[in-house]
Amino acid sequence: MNLISSISKSVLLFTTLIVIACNKDNANDEITLSYQYLADKTWYLDYAQTDNLIKTYIGQSTYYINFIKNRKTIDSDGFSGTYSVEKNNDQLQIHVQAITKQLNPIEYIYNIESIGSKHLILNYTTGGSKTTLFYSIK
């Protein structure tokens, strides 16, 4: 009986370690793939939705952001800095640390809802209102 208990504990420990290792690999794979989708593209804001209000920017001069392969970023507002992709509580996020044209530091974090080679959907919440941003490349 003692041998069976010992074997059961070993199998349980081994299984737990495998699951933890696989989950870590999946998170790293998601982050690596996200960097590949983001990098060296100009992402144009097509729509913004706050609660039930949708604002379209298609066919207009609009906001854009460049995520460069070296993990630098610059946008149409003149903000420049660095970005990283992180996974926090099973949520992929883009974390930007930048400076404004007036050299003021700014930091923001967007949740990644969806990311692909030509479309990007991000969201953030402020003051209890969720804003979803729909980007595409041209």
PDB file of C-alpha atoms in Angstrom:
ATOM      1  CA  MET A   1       0.000   0.000   0.000  1.00  0.00           C
ATOM      2  CA  ASN A   2       2.838   2.357   0.845  1.00  0.00           C
ATOM      3  CA  LEU A   3       4.440   1.707  -2.573  1.00  0.00           C
ATOM      4  CA  ILE A   4       1.150   2.503  -4.363  1.00  0.00           C
ATOM      5  CA  SER A   5       0.789   5.723  -2.381  1.00  0.00           C
ATOM      6  CA  SER A   6       4.354   6.716  -3.196  1.00  0.00           C
ATOM      7  CA  ILE A   7       3.857   5.968  -6.908  1.00  0.00           C
ATOM      8  CA  SER A   8       0.563   7.921  -6.928  1.00  0.00           C
ATOM      9  CA  LYS A   9       2.269  10.927  -5.357  1.00  0.00           C
ATOM     10  CA  SER A  10       5.099  10.737  -7.902  1.00  0.00           C
ATOM     11  CA  VAL A  11       2.667  10.530 -10.820  1.00  0.00           C
ATOM     12  CA  LEU A  12       0.654  13.460  -9.441  1.00  0.00           C
ATOM     13  CA  LEU A  13       3.808  15.561  -8.992  1.00  0.00           C
ATOM     14  CA  PHE A  14       5.044  14.691 -12.492  1.00  0.00           C
ATOM     15  CA  THR A  15       1.649  15.524 -14.046  1.00  0.00           C
ATOM     16  CA  THR A  16       1.491  18.838 -12.180  1.00  0.00           C
ATOM     17  CA  LEU A  17       4.986  19.803 -13.358  1.00  0.00           C
ATOM     18  CA  ILE A  18       4.125  18.943 -16.973  1.00  0.00           C
ATOM     19  CA  VAL A  19       0.920  21.026 -16.851  1.00  0.00           C
ATOM     20  CA  ILE A  20       2.752  24.008 -15.351  1.00  0.00           C
ATOM     21  CA  ALA A  21       5.563  23.745 -17.903  1.00  0.00           C
ATOM     22  CA  CYS A  22       3.119  23.488 -20.814  1.00  0.00           C
ATOM     23  CA  ASN A  23       1.101  26.494 -19.621  1.00  0.00           C
ATOM     24  CA  LYS A  24       4.275  28.568 -19.373  1.00  0.00           C
ATOM     25  CA  ASP A  25       5.310  27.524 -22.881  1.00  0.00           C
ATOM     26  CA  ASN A  26       1.864  28.439 -24.234  1.00  0.00           C
ATOM     27  CA  ALA A  27       2.056  31.896 -22.642  1.00  0.00           C
ATOM     28  CA  ASN A  28       5.529  32.453 -24.111  1.00  0.00           C
ATOM     29  CA  ASP A  29       4.321  31.226 -27.517  1.00  0.00           C
ATOM     30  CA  GLU A  30       1.369  33.649 -27.417  1.00  0.00           C
ATOM     31  CA  ILE A  31       3.658  36.542 -26.494  1.00  0.00           C
ATOM     32  CA  THR A  32       6.181  35.663 -29.219  1.00  0.00           C
ATOM     33  CA  LEU A  33       3.426  35.343 -31.820  1.00  0.00           C
ATOM     34  CA  SER A  34       1.908  38.671 -30.714  1.00  0.00           C
ATOM     35  CA  TYR A  35       5.253  40.423 -31.227  1.00  0.00           C
ATOM     36  CA  GLN A  36       5.448  38.916 -34.708  1.00  0.00           C
ATOM     37  CA  TYR A  37       1.957  40.153 -35.607  1.00  0.00           C
ATOM     38  CA  LEU A  38       2.549  43.657 -34.198  1.00  0.00           C
ATOM     39  CA  ALA A  39       6.039  44.440 -35.407  1.00  0.00           C
ATOM     40  CA  ASP A  40       6.997  46.606 -38.350  1.00  0.00           C
ATOM     41  CA  LYS A  41       3.466  47.642 -39.248  1.00  0.00           C
ATOM     42  CA  THR A  42       1.475  50.830 -39.098  1.00  0.00           C
ATOM     43  CA  TRP A  43      -1.808  50.119 -37.312  1.00  0.00           C
ATOM     44  CA  TYR A  44      -4.622  52.552 -38.228  1.00  0.00           C
ATOM     45  CA  LEU A  45      -7.587  53.110 -35.951  1.00  0.00           C
ATOM     46  CA  ASP A  46     -10.777  52.294 -37.881  1.00  0.00           C
ATOM     47  CA  TYR A  47     -13.363  52.358 -35.088  1.00  0.00           C
ATOM     48  CA  ALA A  48     -13.616  53.127 -31.408  1.00  0.00           C
ATOM     49  CA  GLN A  49     -16.517  51.859 -29.334  1.00  0.00           C
ATOM     50  CA  THR A  50     -17.209  53.166 -25.849  1.00  0.00           C
ATOM     51  CA  ASP A  51     -20.133  51.381 -24.261  1.00  0.00           C
ATOM     52  CA  ASN A  52     -22.779  51.618 -27.041  1.00  0.00           C
ATOM     53  CA  LEU A  53     -21.311  54.629 -28.880  1.00  0.00           C
ATOM     54  CA  ILE A  54     -19.337  53.769 -32.030  1.00  0.00           C
ATOM     55  CA  LYS A  55     -17.087  56.318 -33.727  1.00  0.00           C
ATOM     56  CA  THR A  56     -15.695  55.526 -37.178  1.00  0.00           C
ATOM     57  CA  TYR A  57     -12.460  56.885 -38.615  1.00  0.00           C
ATOM     58  CA  ILE A  58     -12.540  55.102 -41.990  1.00  0.00           C
ATOM     59  CA  GLY A  59     -11.742  57.473 -44.841  1.00  0.00           C
ATOM     60  CA  GLN A  60     -10.467  60.159 -42.457  1.00  0.00           C
ATOM     61  CA  SER A  61      -7.126  61.230 -41.136  1.00  0.00           C
ATOM     62  CA  THR A  62      -6.882  59.097 -38.094  1.00  0.00           C
ATOM     63  CA  TYR A  63      -4.779  57.922 -35.265  1.00  0.00           C
ATOM     64  CA  TYR A  64      -2.096  55.372 -36.038  1.00  0.00           C
ATOM     65  CA  ILE A  65       0.611  53.608 -34.091  1.00  0.00           C
ATOM     66  CA  ASN A  66       3.799  51.905 -35.230  1.00  0.00           C
ATOM     67  CA  PHE A  67       5.151  48.991 -33.259  1.00  0.00           C
ATOM     68  CA  ILE A  68       8.749  48.530 -34.406  1.00  0.00           C
ATOM     69  CA  LYS A  69      10.596  45.193 -34.273  1.00  0.00           C
ATOM     70  CA  ASN A  70      13.140  46.573 -31.770  1.00  0.00           C
ATOM     71  CA  ARG A  71      10.197  47.144 -29.377  1.00  0.00           C
ATOM     72  CA  LYS A  72      10.113  50.889 -29.915  1.00  0.00           C
ATOM     73  CA  THR A  73       6.862  52.645 -30.750  1.00  0.00           C
ATOM     74  CA  ILE A  74       5.722  55.968 -32.166  1.00  0.00           C
ATOM     75  CA  ASP A  75       2.208  57.205 -32.900  1.00  0.00           C
ATOM     76  CA  SER A  76       0.446  59.996 -34.761  1.00  0.00           C
ATOM     77  CA  ASP A  77       0.133  62.027 -31.548  1.00  0.00           C
ATOM     78  CA  GLY A  78       3.931  62.213 -31.390  1.00  0.00           C
ATOM     79  CA  PHE A  79       4.287  59.825 -28.465  1.00  0.00           C
ATOM     80  CA  SER A  80       7.450  57.725 -28.695  1.00  0.00           C
ATOM     81  CA  GLY A  81       8.874  55.083 -26.420  1.00  0.00           C
ATOM     82  CA  THR A  82       8.939  51.363 -25.863  1.00  0.00           C
ATOM     83  CA  TYR A  83       6.344  48.617 -25.732  1.00  0.00           C
ATOM     84  CA  SER A  84       6.139  45.104 -24.406  1.00  0.00           C
ATOM     85  CA  VAL A  85       3.615  42.297 -24.705  1.00  0.00           C
ATOM     86  CA  GLU A  86       2.751  40.675 -21.394  1.00  0.00           C
ATOM     87  CA  LYS A  87       0.329  38.106 -20.087  1.00  0.00           C
ATOM     88  CA  ASN A  88      -1.404  39.120 -16.877  1.00  0.00           C
ATOM     89  CA  ASN A  89      -4.110  36.873 -15.363  1.00  0.00           C
ATOM     90  CA  ASP A  90      -4.536  35.010 -18.679  1.00  0.00           C
ATOM     91  CA  GLN A  91      -4.942  38.346 -20.509  1.00  0.00           C
ATOM     92  CA  LEU A  92      -2.480  39.384 -23.216  1.00  0.00           C
ATOM     93  CA  GLN A  93      -1.638  43.075 -22.909  1.00  0.00           C
ATOM     94  CA  ILE A  94       0.414  45.716 -24.691  1.00  0.00           C
ATOM     95  CA  HIS A  95       2.281  47.863 -22.187  1.00  0.00           C
ATOM     96  CA  VAL A  96       3.550  51.193 -23.559  1.00  0.00           C
ATOM     97  CA  GLN A  97       5.946  53.547 -21.807  1.00  0.00           C
ATOM     98  CA  ALA A  98       6.467  56.704 -23.825  1.00  0.00           C
ATOM     99  CA  ILE A  99       7.027  60.430 -23.752  1.00  0.00           C
ATOM    100  CA  THR A 100       4.816  63.109 -25.275  1.00  0.00           C
ATOM    101  CA  LYS A 101       5.971  65.878 -27.640  1.00  0.00           C
ATOM    102  CA  GLN A 102       6.307  68.050 -24.529  1.00  0.00           C
ATOM    103  CA  LEU A 103       8.617  65.381 -23.013  1.00  0.00           C
ATOM    104  CA  ASN A 104       6.093  64.294 -20.374  1.00  0.00           C
ATOM    105  CA  PRO A 105       6.147  60.584 -19.509  1.00  0.00           C
ATOM    106  CA  ILE A 106       3.036  58.565 -20.272  1.00  0.00           C
ATOM    107  CA  GLU A 107       2.254  54.930 -19.610  1.00  0.00           C
ATOM    108  CA  TYR A 108      -0.729  52.895 -20.727  1.00  0.00           C
ATOM    109  CA  ILE A 109      -1.812  49.281 -20.987  1.00  0.00           C
ATOM    110  CA  TYR A 110      -4.215  47.856 -23.554  1.00  0.00           C
ATOM    111  CA  ASN A 111      -5.839  44.433 -23.306  1.00  0.00           C
ATOM    112  CA  ILE A 112      -5.516  42.441 -26.519  1.00  0.00           C
ATOM    113  CA  GLU A 113      -8.908  41.038 -27.547  1.00  0.00           C
ATOM    114  CA  SER A 114      -7.769  39.799 -30.936  1.00  0.00           C
ATOM    115  CA  ILE A 115      -4.599  39.997 -32.975  1.00  0.00           C
ATOM    116  CA  GLY A 116      -3.836  38.840 -36.491  1.00  0.00           C
ATOM    117  CA  SER A 117      -1.687  39.757 -39.440  1.00  0.00           C
ATOM    118  CA  LYS A 118      -4.044  42.561 -40.596  1.00  0.00           C
ATOM    119  CA  HIS A 119      -6.427  43.284 -37.711  1.00  0.00           C
ATOM    120  CA  LEU A 120      -5.943  44.231 -34.080  1.00  0.00           C
ATOM    121  CA  ILE A 121      -8.620  44.732 -31.404  1.00  0.00           C
ATOM    122  CA  LEU A 122      -7.609  46.317 -28.103  1.00  0.00           C
ATOM    123  CA  ASN A 123      -9.562  47.549 -25.114  1.00  0.00           C
ATOM    124  CA  TYR A 124      -9.138  49.519 -21.924  1.00  0.00           C
ATOM    125  CA  THR A 125     -11.427  50.643 -19.124  1.00  0.00           C
ATOM    126  CA  THR A 126     -11.499  54.100 -17.539  1.00  0.00           C
ATOM    127  CA  GLY A 127     -14.090  55.504 -15.179  1.00  0.00           C
ATOM    128  CA  GLY A 128     -16.171  52.337 -15.485  1.00  0.00           C
ATOM    129  CA  SER A 129     -16.487  52.665 -19.269  1.00  0.00           C
ATOM    130  CA  LYS A 130     -14.897  50.123 -21.576  1.00  0.00           C
ATOM    131  CA  THR A 131     -13.442  51.387 -24.841  1.00  0.00           C
ATOM    132  CA  THR A 132     -12.668  48.940 -27.630  1.00  0.00           C
ATOM    133  CA  LEU A 133     -10.317  50.011 -30.414  1.00  0.00           C
ATOM    134  CA  PHE A 134     -10.408  48.368 -33.859  1.00  0.00           C
ATOM    135  CA  TYR A 135      -7.201  48.690 -35.909  1.00  0.00           C
ATOM    136  CA  SER A 136      -6.154  47.461 -39.333  1.00  0.00           C
ATOM    137  CA  ILE A 137      -3.142  47.809 -41.594  1.00  0.00           C
ATOM    138  CA  LYS A 138      -3.490  49.459 -44.976  1.00  0.00           C
TER     139      LYS A 138
END
